[in-house]
Each structure stands twice: as structure tokens, then as C-alpha cells.
mmCIF file of C-alpha atoms in Angstrom:
data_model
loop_
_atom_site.group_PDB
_atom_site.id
_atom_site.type_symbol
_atom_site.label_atom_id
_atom_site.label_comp_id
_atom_site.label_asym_id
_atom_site.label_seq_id
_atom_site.Cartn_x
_atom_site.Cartn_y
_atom_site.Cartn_z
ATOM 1 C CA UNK E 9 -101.791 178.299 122.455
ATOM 2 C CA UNK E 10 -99.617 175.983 120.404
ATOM 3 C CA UNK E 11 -102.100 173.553 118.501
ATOM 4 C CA UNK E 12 -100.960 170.065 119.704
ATOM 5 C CA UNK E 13 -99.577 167.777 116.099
ATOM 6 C CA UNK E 14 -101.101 164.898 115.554
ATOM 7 C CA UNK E 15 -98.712 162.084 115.695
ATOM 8 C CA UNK E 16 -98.289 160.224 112.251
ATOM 9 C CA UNK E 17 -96.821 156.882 112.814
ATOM 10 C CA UNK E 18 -97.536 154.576 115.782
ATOM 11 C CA UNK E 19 -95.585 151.213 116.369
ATOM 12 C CA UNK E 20 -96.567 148.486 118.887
ATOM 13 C CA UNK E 21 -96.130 144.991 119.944
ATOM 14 C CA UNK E 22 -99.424 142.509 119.254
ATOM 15 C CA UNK E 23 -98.665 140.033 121.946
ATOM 16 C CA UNK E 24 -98.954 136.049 121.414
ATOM 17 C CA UNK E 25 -101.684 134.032 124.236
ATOM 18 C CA UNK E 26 -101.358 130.255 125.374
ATOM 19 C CA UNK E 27 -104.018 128.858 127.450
ATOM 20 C CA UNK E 28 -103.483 127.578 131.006
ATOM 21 C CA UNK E 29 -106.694 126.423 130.777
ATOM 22 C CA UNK E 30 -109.272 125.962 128.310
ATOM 23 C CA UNK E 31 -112.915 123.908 128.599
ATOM 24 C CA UNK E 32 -116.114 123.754 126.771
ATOM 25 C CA UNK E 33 -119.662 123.616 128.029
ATOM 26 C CA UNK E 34 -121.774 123.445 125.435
ATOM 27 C CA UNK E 35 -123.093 124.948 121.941
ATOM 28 C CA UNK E 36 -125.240 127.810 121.240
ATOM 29 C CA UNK E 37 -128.088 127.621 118.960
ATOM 30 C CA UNK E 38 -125.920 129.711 116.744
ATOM 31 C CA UNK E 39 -123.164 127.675 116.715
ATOM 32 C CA UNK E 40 -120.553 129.313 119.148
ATOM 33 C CA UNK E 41 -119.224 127.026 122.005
ATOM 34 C CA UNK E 42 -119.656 128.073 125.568
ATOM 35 C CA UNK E 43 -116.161 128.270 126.834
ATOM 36 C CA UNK E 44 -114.339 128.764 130.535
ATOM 37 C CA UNK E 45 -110.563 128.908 130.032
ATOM 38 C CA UNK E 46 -107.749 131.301 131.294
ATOM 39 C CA UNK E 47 -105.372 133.302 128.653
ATOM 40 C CA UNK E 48 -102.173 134.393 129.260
ATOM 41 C CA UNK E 49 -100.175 136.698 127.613
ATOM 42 C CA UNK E 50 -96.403 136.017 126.438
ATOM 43 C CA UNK E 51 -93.483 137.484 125.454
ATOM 44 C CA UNK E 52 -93.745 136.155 121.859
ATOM 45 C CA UNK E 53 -95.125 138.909 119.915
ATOM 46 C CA UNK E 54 -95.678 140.310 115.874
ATOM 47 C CA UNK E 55 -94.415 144.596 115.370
ATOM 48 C CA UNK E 56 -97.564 146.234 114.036
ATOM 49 C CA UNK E 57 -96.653 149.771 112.699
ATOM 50 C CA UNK E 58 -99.544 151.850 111.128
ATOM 51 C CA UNK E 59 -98.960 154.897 109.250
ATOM 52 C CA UNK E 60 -101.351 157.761 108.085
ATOM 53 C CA UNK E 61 -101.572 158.484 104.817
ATOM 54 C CA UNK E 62 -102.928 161.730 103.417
ATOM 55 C CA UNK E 63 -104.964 159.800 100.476
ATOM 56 C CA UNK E 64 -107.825 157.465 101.761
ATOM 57 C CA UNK E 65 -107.755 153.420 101.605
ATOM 58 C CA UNK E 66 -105.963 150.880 103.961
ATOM 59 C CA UNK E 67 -102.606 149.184 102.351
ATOM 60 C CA UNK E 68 -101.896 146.306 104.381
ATOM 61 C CA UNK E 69 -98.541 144.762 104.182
ATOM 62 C CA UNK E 70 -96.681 141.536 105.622
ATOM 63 C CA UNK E 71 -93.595 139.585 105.839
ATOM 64 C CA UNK E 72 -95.390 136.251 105.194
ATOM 65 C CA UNK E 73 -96.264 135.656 101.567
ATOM 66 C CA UNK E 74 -99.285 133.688 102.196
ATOM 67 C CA UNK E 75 -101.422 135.952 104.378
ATOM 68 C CA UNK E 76 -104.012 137.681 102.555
ATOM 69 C CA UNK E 77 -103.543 141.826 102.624
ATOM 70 C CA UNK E 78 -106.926 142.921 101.988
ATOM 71 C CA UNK E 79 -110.614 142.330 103.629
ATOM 72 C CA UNK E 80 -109.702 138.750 104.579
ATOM 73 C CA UNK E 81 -106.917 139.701 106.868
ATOM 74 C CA UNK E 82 -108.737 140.610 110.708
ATOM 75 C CA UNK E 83 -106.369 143.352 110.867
ATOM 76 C CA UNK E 84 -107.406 145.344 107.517
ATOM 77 C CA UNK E 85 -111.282 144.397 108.864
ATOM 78 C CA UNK E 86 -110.450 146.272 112.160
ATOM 79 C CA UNK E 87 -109.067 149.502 110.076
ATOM 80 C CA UNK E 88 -111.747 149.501 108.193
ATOM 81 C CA UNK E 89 -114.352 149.459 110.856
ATOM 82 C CA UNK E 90 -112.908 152.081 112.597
ATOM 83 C CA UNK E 91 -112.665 154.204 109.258
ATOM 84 C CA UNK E 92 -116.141 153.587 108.658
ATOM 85 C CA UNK E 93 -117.209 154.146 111.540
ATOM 86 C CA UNK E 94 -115.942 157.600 112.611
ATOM 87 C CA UNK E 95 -115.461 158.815 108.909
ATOM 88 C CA UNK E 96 -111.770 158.951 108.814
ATOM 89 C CA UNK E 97 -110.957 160.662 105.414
ATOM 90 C CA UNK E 98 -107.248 159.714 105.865
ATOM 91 C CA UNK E 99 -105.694 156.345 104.848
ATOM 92 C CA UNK E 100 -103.879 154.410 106.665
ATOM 93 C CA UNK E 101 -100.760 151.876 105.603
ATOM 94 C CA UNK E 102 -100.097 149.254 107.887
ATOM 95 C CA UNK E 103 -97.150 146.926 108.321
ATOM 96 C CA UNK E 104 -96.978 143.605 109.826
ATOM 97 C CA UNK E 105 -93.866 141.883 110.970
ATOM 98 C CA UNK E 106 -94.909 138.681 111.964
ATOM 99 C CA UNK E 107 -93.297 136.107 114.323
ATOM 100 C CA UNK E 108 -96.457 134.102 115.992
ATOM 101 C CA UNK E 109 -96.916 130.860 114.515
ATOM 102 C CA UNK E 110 -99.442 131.234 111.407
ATOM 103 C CA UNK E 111 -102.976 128.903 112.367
ATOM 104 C CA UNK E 112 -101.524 128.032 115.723
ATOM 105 C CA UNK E 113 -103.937 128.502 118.583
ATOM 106 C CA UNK E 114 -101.909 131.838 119.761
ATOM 107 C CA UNK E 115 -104.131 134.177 118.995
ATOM 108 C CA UNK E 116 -101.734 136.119 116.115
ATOM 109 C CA UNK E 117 -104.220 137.304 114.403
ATOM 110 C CA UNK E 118 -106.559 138.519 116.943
ATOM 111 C CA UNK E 119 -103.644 140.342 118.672
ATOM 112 C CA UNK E 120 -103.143 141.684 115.386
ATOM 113 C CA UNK E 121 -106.812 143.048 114.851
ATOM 114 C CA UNK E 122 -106.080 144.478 118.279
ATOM 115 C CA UNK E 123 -103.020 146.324 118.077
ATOM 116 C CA UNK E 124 -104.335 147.653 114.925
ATOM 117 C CA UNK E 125 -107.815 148.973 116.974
ATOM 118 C CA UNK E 126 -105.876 150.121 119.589
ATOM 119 C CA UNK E 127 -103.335 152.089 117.711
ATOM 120 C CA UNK E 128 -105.654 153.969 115.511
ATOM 121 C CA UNK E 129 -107.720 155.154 118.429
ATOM 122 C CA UNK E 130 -104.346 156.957 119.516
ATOM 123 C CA UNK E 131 -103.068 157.663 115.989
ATOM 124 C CA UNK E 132 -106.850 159.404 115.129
ATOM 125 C CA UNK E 133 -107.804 160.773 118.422
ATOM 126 C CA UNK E 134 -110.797 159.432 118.858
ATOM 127 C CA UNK E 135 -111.147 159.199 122.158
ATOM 128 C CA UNK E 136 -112.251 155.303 122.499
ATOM 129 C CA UNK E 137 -111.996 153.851 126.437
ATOM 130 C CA UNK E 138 -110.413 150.320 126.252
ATOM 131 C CA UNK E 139 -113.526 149.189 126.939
ATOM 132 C CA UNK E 140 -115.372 150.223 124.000
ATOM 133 C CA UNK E 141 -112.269 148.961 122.603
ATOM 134 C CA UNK E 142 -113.273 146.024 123.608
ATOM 135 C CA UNK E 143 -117.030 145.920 122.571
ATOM 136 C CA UNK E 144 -115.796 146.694 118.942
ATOM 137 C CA UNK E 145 -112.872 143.853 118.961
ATOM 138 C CA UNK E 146 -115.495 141.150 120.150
ATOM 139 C CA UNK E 147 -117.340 141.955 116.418
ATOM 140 C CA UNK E 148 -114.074 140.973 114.534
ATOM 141 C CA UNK E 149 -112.943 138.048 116.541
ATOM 142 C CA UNK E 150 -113.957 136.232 120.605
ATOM 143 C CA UNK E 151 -109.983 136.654 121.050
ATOM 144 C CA UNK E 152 -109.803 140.244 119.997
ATOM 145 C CA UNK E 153 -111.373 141.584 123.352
ATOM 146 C CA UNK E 154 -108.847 139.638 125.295
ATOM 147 C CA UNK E 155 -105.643 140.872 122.771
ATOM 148 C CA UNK E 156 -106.733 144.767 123.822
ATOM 149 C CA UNK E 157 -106.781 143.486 127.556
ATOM 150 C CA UNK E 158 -103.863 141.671 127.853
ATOM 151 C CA UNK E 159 -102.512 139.584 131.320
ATOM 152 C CA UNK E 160 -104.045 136.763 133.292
ATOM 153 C CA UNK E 161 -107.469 136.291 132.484
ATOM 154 C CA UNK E 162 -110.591 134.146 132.406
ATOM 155 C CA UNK E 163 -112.367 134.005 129.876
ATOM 156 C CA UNK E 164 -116.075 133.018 129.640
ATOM 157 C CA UNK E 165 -119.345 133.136 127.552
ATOM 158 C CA UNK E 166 -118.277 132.491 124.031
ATOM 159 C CA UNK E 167 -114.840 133.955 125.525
ATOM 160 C CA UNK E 168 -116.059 137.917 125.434
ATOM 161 C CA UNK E 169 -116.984 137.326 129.125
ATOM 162 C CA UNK E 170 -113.905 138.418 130.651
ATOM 163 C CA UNK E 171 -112.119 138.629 134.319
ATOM 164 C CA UNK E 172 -109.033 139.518 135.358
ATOM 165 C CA UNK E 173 -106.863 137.047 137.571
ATOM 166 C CA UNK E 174 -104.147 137.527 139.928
ATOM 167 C CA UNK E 175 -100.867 137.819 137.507
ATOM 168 C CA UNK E 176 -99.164 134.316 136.580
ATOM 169 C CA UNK E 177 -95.625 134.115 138.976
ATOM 170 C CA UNK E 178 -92.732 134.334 136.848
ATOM 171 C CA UNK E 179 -91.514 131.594 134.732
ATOM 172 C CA UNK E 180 -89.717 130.276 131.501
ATOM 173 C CA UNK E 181 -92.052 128.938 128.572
ATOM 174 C CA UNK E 182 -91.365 127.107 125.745
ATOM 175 C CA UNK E 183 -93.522 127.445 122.400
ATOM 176 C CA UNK E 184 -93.214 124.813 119.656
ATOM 177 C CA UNK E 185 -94.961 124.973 116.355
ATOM 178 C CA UNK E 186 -95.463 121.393 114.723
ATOM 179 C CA UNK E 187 -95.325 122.017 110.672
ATOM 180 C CA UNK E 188 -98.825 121.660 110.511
ATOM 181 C CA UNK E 189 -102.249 123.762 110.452
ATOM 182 C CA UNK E 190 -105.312 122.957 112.332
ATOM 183 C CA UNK E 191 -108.395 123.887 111.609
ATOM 184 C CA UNK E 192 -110.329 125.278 114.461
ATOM 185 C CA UNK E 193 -113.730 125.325 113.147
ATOM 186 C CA UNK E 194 -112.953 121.146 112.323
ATOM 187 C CA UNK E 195 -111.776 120.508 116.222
ATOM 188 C CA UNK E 196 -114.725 122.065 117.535
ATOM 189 C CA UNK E 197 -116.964 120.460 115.113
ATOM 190 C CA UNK E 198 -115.127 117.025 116.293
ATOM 191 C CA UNK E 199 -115.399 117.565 119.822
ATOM 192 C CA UNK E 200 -119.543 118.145 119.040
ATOM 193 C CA UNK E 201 -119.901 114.644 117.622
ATOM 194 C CA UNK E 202 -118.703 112.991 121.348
ATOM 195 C CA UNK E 203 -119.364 113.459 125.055
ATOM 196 C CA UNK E 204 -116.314 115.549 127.384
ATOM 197 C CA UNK E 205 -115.647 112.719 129.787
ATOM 198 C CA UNK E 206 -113.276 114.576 131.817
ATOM 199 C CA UNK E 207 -113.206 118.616 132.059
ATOM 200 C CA UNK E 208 -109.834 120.362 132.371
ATOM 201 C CA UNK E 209 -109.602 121.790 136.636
ATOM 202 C CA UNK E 210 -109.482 125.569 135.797
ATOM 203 C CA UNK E 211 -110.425 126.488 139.181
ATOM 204 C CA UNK E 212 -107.475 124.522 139.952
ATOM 205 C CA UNK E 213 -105.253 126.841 138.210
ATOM 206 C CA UNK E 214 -107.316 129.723 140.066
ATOM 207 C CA UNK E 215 -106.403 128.562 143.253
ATOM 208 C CA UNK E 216 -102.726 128.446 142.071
ATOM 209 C CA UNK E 217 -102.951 131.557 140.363
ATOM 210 C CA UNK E 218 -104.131 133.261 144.105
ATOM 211 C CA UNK E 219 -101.578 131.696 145.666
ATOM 212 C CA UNK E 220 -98.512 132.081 143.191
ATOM 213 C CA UNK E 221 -97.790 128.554 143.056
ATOM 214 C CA UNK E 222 -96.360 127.477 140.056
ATOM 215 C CA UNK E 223 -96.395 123.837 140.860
ATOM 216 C CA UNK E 224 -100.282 124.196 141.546
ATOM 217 C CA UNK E 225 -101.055 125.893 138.077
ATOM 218 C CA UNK E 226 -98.807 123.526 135.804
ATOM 219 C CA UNK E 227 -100.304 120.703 138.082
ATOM 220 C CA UNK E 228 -104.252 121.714 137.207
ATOM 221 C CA UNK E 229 -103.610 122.557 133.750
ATOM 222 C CA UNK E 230 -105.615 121.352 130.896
ATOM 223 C CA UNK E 231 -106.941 121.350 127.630
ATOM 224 C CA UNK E 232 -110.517 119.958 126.855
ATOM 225 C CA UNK E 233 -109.681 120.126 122.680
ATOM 226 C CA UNK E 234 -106.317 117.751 123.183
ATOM 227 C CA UNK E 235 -109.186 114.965 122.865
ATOM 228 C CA UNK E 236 -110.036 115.994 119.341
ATOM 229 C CA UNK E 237 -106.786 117.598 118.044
ATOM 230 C CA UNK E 238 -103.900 114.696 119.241
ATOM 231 C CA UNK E 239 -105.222 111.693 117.935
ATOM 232 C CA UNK E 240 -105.330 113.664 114.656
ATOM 233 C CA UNK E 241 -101.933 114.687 114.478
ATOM 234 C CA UNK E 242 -99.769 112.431 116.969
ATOM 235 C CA UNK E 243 -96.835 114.730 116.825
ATOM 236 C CA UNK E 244 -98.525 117.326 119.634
ATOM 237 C CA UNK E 245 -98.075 114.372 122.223
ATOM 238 C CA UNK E 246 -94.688 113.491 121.101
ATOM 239 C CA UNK E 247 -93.668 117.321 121.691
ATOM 240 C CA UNK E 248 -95.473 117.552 124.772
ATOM 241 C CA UNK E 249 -93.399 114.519 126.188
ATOM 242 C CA UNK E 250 -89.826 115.816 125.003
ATOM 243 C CA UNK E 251 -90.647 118.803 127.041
ATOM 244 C CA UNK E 252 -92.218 116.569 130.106
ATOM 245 C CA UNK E 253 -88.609 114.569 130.048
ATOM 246 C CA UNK E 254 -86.717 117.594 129.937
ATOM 247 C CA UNK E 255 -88.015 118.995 133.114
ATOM 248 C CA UNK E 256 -91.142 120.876 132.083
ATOM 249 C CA UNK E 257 -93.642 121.595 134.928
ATOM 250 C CA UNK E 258 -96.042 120.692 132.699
ATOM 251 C CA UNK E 259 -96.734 120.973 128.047
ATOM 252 C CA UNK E 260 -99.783 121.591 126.972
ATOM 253 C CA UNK E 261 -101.573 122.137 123.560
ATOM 254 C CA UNK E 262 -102.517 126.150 123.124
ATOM 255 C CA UNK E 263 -105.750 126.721 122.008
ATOM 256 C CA UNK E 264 -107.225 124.512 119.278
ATOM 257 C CA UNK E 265 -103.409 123.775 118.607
ATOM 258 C CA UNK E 266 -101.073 122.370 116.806
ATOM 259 C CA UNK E 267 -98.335 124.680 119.490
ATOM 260 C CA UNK E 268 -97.449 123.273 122.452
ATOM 261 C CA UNK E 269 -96.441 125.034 125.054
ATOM 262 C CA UNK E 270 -94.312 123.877 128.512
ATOM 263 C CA UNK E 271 -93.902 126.053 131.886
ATOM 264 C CA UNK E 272 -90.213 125.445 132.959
ATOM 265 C CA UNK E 273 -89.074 126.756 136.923
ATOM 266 C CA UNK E 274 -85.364 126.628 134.795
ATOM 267 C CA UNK E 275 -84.471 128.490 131.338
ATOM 268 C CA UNK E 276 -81.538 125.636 131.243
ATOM 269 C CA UNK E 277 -83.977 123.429 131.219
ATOM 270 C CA UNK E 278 -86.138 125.024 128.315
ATOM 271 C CA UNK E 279 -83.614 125.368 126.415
ATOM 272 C CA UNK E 280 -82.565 121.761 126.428
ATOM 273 C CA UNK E 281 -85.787 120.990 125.469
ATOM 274 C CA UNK E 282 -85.905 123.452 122.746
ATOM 275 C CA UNK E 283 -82.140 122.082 120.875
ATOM 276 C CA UNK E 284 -84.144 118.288 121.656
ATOM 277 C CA UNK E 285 -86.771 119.745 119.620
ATOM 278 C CA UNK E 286 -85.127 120.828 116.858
ATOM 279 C CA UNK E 287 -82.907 118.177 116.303
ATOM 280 C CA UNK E 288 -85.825 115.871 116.474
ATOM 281 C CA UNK E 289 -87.836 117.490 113.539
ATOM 282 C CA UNK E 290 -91.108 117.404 115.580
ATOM 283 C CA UNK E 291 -90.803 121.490 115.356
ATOM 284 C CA UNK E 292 -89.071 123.685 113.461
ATOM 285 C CA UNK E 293 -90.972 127.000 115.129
ATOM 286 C CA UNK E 294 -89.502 126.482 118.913
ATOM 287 C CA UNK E 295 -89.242 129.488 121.185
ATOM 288 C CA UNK E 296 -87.985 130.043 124.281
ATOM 289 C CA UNK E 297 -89.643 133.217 125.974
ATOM 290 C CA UNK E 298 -91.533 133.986 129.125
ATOM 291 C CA UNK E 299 -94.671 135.248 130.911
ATOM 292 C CA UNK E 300 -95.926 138.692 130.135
ATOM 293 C CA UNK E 301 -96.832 140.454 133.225
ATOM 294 C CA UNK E 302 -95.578 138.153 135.490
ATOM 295 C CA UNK E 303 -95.295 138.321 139.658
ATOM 296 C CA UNK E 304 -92.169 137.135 141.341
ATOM 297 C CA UNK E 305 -93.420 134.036 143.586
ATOM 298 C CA UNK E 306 -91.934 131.966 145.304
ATOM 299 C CA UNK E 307 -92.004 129.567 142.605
ATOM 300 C CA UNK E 308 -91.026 131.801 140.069
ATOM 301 C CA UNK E 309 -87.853 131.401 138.159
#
């Protein structure tokens, strides 16, 4: 019997996540949030390619100059745990091509940490279920579960707690990226020092998400951190109402931010809002792409 080759290069796409949702409901003891917030998936994504390499040690490469390449990127930390773990004599090189906004509240890095994970289970054989998958990604990063997973999904606990939802009905999105960084740690440690008045209707966007109603979900959406993060940096609001005017369903900060993101029923539409963008300075990073995994409802585009 022919002895089956081990493949020696793998190449994938680490997928980019806004939040339809996203709310906080307390602090732990040990200092992670209690979260309830639905992640999407999009078509914005970075190429991951990993390579074995016959002589041991991880080589970590990147098109941006600024991101570190050894133990303080997530994606050399999730080679290395694998390596560790399983006593993988081989090395590994791996490549990333990166087009997610840097510090953006889209989850780059944590998709990044993923694909890598995911791809040297495959590349090494070693025979890991997506679920343990999983169970090693929430030790890296509480994104990194959801990056393996991928879709429509709410997202509880410290955000490790996860469920999948019916699939979001098709539509346009636009991503812009305000020339700015935010630090996440700093907006949660904000939103500590004063009381949530008002908590974002996720099982709002449920409901719309069961019914594939468009309208519904961009009409519930929400974003408990937008109290903390816009009065710091004005320019999320002024982005959010340039897509508003142009015929967004509904913009909303991703994450922690600074990205905004708007749901559009028309890619005419999007795109208007995206050359507005532009020539307006608020964003130079301004995408137009759509949902990953999406159903064809009757509000779909």
C-alpha cells in the first residue's frame, strides 16, 4: 500500500468579524468582562500560508513592518503551542499577508492565531476535532475560538461561550478604518468607571436573525463600548453618519473600534458611501465587501 505524503505547504484565508451586537454584564474577579454579543464573519480576510521546514523553530513573516514576528505575535504563540505540545521536531515558516485593519476591533489577529491552529493540525496530522481546536484557541485569545468557528454566532461568558445562529441574509457591508488605534484594554477599563444606562437589544437581532429580516437586525443593532470609545475619538460618529446619509441600514462601531461598519440592502449605495469616505479623509482603510456565509432572504441584496 502506497504510504500517503504528507502535504508540505497549506494556504488559507483568516477571515475578518464585525459585531452585530455586542454588550457587557459585568467584571470577573479576574478582570475579564462578562460579554453577550453576536460575531459575524466577512469577506475581508488576511492569506496565512505555513510551510514545513525540515530544521526546527517558527519564522514568522509579514507584510506590515510594524507587527512583531516573534513570541509577541498570537500567531507565532499558536505555532508554538502546538509544537510544544505534540513534540513537532519540524519547523515551520509562516507567512502573513495582511489586509484587516491593524488594532481595529476585527478580530485580525485572532483569525490569524486561528488559521495558523487550524492549518497545522492538517499540515501535521494530528488529528485535533475543531472542537479541541477550540479549547486550545480560547488559551491564546476569547476571539480565537470564534475565528476556528466561523458564521453567525453568539457569543457569551467572557466570549468562549459560544452558539451558533441562524446565518445573517445576504447583504453589502462597508468597513472603514479611522487612522487611529484604540486600545481595548483602556475602553473596557473606561466603561468600568460608569454605569451601562442603556444595553444594546441583541435578542433583537436574534429575532431578526430567525426570521431573515434585514431591516429587523440593522434596526436592533448595537454597541454597548460606542459610550466609551466615540466621545474619545469623534471621528467614529462622523463615519457612522456619512454611511447613515448614504443609505446604510444601519453603521456601527466593530468591537472596541475605531472601524465602523454599515449593512447596505444596495452595493450602489456602499459604494457611494465608500468614494464619500475617502474624499472626506475620515478613512483612508474603506472596504466594500459582504457577509460570509450568508442566506438569501427576502431582504437580502
Amino acid at each position: 500500500m502506497k504510504q500517503k505524503k504528507h502535504r508540505e505547504s497549506i494556504e488559507l484565508k483568516a477571515l475578518a468579524k464585525i459585531n452585530l451586537g455586542l454588550d457587557v454584564l459585568g467584571k470577573r474577579e479576574n478582570g475579564y468582562h462578562d460579554v453577550r454579543m453576536i460575531m459575524q464573519s466577512i469577506y475581508l480576510y488576511d492569506d496565512v500560508k505555513i510551510v514545513r521546514k525540515s530544521t526546527p523553530g517558527i519564522e514568522l513573516k509579514t507584510n506590515l513592518y510594524f507587527l512583531p514576528t516573534d513570541e509577541h505575535n498570537i500567531a507565532y504563540k499558536a505555532a508554538k503551542m502546538l509544537i510544544d505540545e505534540f513534540e513537532i521536531s519540524e519547523g515551520v515558516e509562516i507567512s502573513l499577508n495582511k489586509h484587516i485593519p491593524v488594532s481595529a476591533g476585527m478580530a485580525g489577529g485572532s483569525s490569524n492565531a486561528a488559521a495558523v491552529l487550524y492549518g497545522m493540525n492538517l499540515l501535521f496530522g494530528l488529528g485535533l476535532s475543531k472542537e479541541e481546536l477550540m479549547d486550545r484557541g480560547v488559551q491564546l485569545g476569547a476571539d480565537v475560538p470564534y475565528c476556528i468557528m466561523r458564521g453567525t454566532v453568539l457569543a457569551e461568558g467572557i466570549g468562549e461561550e459560544l452558539t451558533t445562529l441562524k446565518a445573517m441574509p445576504k447583504c453589502t457591508v462597508l468597513i472603514a478604518k479611522p487612522p487611529i488605534s484604540v486600545s481595548t484594554k483602556m475602553v473596557y477599563e473606561a466603561l468600568d468607571s460608569k454605569e451601562i444606562v442603556e444595553h444594546p437589544n441583541i435578542d433583537g437581532v436574534i429575532e431578526g436573525l430567525e426570521h431573515a429580516d434585514l431591516y429587523r437586525i440593522a434596526g436592533s443593532m448595537g454597541n454597548v463600548l460606542e459610550d466609551v470609545t466615540i466621545p474619545m475619538y469623534p471621528v467614529i460618529e462622523k463615519i457612522k453618519e456619512v454611511m447613515k446619509k448614504e443609505g446604510a441600514l444601519n453603521a456601527m462601531m466593530s468591537g472596541s473600534g475605531p472601524t465602523v461598519f454599515g449593512l447596505f440592502s444596495s452595493r450602489a449605495s456602499a459604494r457611494a458611501a465608500q468614494d464619500k469616505i475617502r474624499k472626506s479623509g475620515l478613512a483612508k482603510q474603506v472596504y466594500v465587501t459582504s457577509i460570509h456565509g450568508a442566506r438569501r432572504g427576502e431582504d437580502g441584496a
